[in-house]
Tab-separated table of C-alpha atoms in Angstrom:
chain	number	residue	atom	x	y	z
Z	1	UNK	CA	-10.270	25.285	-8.184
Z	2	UNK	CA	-11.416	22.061	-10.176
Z	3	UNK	CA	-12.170	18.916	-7.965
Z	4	UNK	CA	-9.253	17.105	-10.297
Z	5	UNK	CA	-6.406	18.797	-8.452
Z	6	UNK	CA	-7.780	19.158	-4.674
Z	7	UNK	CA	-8.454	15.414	-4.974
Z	8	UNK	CA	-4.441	15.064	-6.013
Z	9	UNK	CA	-3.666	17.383	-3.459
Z	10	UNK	CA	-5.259	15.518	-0.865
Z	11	UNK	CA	-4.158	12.060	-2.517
Z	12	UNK	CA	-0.088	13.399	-2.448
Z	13	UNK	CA	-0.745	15.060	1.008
Z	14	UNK	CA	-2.094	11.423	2.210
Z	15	UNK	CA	1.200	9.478	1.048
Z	16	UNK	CA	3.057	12.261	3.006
Z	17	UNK	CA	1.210	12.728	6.057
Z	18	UNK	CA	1.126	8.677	6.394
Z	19	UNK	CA	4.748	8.573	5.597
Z	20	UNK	CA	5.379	11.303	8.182
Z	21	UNK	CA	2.873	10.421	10.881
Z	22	UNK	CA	4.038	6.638	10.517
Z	23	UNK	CA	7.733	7.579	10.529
Z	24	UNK	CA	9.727	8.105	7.142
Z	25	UNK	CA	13.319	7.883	6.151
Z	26	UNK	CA	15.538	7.100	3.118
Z	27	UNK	CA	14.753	4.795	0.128
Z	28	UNK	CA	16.488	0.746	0.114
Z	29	UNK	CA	14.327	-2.349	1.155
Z	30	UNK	CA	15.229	-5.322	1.715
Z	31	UNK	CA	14.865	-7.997	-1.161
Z	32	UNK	CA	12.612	-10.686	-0.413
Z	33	UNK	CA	10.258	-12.922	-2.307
Z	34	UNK	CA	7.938	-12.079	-5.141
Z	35	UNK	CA	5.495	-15.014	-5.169
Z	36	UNK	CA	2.385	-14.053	-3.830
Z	37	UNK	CA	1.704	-14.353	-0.497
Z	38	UNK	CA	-1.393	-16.501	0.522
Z	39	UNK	CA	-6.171	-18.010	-0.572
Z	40	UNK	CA	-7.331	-20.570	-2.567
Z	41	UNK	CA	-4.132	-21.919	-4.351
Z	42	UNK	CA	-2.358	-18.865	-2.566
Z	43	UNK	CA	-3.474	-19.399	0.961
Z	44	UNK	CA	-4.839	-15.493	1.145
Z	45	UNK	CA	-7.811	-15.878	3.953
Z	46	UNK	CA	-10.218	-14.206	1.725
Z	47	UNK	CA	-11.908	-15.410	-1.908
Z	48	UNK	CA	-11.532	-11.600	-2.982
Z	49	UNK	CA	-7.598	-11.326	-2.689
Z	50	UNK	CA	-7.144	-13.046	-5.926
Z	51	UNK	CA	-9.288	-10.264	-7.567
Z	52	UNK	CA	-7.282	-7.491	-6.560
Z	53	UNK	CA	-4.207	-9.968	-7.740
Z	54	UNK	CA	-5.001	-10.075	-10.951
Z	55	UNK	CA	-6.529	-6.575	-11.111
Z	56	UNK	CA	-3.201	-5.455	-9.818
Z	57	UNK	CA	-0.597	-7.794	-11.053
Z	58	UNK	CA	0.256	-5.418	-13.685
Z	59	UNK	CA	1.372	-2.513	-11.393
Z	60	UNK	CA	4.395	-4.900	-11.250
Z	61	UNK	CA	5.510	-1.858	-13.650
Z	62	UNK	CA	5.770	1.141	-12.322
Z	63	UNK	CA	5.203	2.923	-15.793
Z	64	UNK	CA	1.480	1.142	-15.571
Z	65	UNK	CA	0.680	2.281	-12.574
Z	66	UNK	CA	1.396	5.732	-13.341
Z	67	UNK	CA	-0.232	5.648	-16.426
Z	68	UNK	CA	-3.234	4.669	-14.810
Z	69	UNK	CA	-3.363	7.518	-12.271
Z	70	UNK	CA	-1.041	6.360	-9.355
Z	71	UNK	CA	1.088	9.054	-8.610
Z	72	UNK	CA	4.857	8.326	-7.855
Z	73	UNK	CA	5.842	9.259	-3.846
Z	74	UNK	CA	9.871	9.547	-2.818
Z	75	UNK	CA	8.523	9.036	0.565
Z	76	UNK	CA	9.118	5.872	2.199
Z	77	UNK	CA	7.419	4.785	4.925
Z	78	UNK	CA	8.672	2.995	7.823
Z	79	UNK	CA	7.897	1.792	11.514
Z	80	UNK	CA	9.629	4.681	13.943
Z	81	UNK	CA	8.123	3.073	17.088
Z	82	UNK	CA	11.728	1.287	17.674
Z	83	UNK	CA	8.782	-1.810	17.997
Z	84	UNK	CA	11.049	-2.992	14.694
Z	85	UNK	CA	7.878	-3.644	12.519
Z	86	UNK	CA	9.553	-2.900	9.630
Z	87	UNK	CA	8.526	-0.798	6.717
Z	88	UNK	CA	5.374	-0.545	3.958
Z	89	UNK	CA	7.792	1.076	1.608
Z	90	UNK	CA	6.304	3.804	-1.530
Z	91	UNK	CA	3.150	4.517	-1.644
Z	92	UNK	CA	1.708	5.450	-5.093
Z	93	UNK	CA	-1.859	6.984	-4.583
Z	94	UNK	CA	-4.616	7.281	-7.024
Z	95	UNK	CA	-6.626	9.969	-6.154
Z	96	UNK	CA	-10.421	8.439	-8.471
Z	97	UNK	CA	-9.505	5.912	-5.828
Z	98	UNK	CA	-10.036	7.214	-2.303
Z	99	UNK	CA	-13.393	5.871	-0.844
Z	100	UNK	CA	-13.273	2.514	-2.614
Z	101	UNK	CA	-13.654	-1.119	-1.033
Z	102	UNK	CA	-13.507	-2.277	-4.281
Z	103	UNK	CA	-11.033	-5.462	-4.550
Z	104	UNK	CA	-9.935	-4.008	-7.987
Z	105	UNK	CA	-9.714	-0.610	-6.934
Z	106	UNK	CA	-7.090	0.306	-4.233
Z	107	UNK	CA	-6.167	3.675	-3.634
Z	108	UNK	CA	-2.750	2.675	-3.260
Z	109	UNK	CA	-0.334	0.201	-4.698
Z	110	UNK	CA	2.963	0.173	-2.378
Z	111	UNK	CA	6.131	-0.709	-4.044
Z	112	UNK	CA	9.422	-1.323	-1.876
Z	113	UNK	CA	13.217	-0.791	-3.390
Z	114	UNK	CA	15.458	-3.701	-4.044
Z	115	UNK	CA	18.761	-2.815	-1.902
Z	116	UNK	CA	21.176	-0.961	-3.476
Z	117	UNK	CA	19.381	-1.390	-7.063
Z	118	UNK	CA	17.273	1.733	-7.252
Z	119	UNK	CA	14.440	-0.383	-8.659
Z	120	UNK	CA	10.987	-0.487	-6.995
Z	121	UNK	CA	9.075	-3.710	-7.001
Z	122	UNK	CA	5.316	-4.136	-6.186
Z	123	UNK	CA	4.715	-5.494	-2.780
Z	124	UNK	CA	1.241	-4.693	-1.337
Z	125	UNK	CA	-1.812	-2.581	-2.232
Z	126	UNK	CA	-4.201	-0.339	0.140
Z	127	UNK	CA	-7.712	1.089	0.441
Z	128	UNK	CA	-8.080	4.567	2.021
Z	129	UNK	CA	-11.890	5.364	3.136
Z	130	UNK	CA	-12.354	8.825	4.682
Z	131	UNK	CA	-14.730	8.643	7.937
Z	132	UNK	CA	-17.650	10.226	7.273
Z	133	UNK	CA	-19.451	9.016	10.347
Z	134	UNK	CA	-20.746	5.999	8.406
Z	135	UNK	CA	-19.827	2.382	9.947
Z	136	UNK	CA	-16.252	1.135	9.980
Z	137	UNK	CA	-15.364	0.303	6.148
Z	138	UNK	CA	-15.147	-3.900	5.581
Z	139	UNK	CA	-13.443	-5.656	2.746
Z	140	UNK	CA	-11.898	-8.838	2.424
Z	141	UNK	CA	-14.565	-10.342	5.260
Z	142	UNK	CA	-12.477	-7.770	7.683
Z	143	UNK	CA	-12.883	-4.255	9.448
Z	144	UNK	CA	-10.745	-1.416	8.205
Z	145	UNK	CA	-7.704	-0.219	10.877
Z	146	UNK	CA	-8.768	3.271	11.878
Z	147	UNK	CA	-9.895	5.923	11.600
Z	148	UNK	CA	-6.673	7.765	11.587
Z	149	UNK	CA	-6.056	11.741	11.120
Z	150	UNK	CA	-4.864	12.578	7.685
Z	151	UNK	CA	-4.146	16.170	6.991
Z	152	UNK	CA	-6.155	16.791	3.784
Z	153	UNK	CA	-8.471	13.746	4.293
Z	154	UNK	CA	-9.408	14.593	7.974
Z	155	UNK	CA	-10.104	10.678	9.503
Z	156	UNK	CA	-9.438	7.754	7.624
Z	157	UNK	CA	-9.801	3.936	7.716
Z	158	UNK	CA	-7.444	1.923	5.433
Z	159	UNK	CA	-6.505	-1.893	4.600
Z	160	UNK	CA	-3.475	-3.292	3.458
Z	161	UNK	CA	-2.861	-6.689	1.591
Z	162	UNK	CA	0.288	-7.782	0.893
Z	163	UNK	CA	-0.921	-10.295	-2.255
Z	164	UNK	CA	2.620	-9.337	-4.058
Z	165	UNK	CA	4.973	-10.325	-1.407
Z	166	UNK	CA	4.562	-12.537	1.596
Z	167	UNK	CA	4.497	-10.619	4.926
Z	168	UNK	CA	5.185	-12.938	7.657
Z	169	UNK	CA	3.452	-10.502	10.161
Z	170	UNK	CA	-0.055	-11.445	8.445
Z	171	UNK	CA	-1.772	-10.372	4.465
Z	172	UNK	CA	-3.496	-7.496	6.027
Z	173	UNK	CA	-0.835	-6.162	8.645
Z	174	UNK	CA	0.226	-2.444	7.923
Z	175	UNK	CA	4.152	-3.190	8.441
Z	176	UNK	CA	6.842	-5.706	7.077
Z	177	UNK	CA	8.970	-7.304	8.738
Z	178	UNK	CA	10.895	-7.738	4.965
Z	179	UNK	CA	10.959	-3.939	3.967
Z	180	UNK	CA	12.751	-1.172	5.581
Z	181	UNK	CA	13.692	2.310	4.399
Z	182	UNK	CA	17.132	3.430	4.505
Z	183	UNK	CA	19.951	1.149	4.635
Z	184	UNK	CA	19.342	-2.765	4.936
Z	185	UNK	CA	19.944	-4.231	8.105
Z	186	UNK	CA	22.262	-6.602	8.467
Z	187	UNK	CA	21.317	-10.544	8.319
């Protein structure tokens, strides 16, 4: 077996095992703003934010970000904890990118539907490091959450950023307030 498809096994088996460990359910988010969120003339706390910005920015397609090796989820993940954290919404893994704390290089860009719409809109992006008894991953001038079991990737550290949509819970929370899976709440 080539390393090509075990690595896109273990990529696809990540976006699932997060979605279901996390708590999944049905596509629909929320609309909300598409500025981005915070540093320098964004706000973001960290210098390197606006490098994985513009590294990223054009991921606002989703045809892009396939064609560059993200693969597509229908899995949409969501806060279960009845803690209402909200959601991280799709996440579309590339596989070459597992193990980087490269701002440029996120394993993950995370897209979240508009309501009702069926169209996906980039939102956040996330690094996946596998533990391999090294110290805790750092990017962005900040520790990795983690490490967290994922079947097919054993333990794993991971960052989010949410440089494509404001999270008022914080740039590098996991959850949204803003997106949910499913159908919107009310307002």
């Amino acid at each position: 077996m080539s390393a090509r498809p075990r690595a896109l096994r273990a990529a696809l088996a990540l976006a699932a095992s997060v979605a279901l460990s996390l708590g999944a359910a049905a596509p629909a988010v929320s609309a909300a703003p598409r500025t981005p969120a915070a540093g320098g003339e964004h706000g973001w706390p960290h210098p390197d934010l606006a490098t994985s910005y513009e590294a990223t920015k054009k991921y606002r397609s989703e045809e892009k970000a396939v064609a560059d090796g993200f693969e597509r989820t229908e899995v949409c993940v969501e806060d279960t904890s009845g803690a209402n954290l909200g959601g991280m919404g799709y996440h579309y893994v590339n596989p070459a990118d597992i193990g980087s704390t490269d701002p440029a290089r996120p394993a993950a860009v995370i897209y979240a539907e508009e309501h009702g719409s069926g169209k996906r809109r980039l939102v956040a992006l996330e690094w996946v490091v596998p533990d391999a008894g090294q110290p805790v991953p750092r990017a962005f001038g900040r520790d990795f959450d983690g490490p967290e079991p994922i079947p097919g990737l054993g333990e794993v550290y991971s960052l989010h950023a949410w440089i494509h949509e404001e999270n008022p819970a914080g740039v590098f929370a996991p959850y949204n307030p803003r997106v949910h899976c499913g159908p919107c709440p009310e307002k």
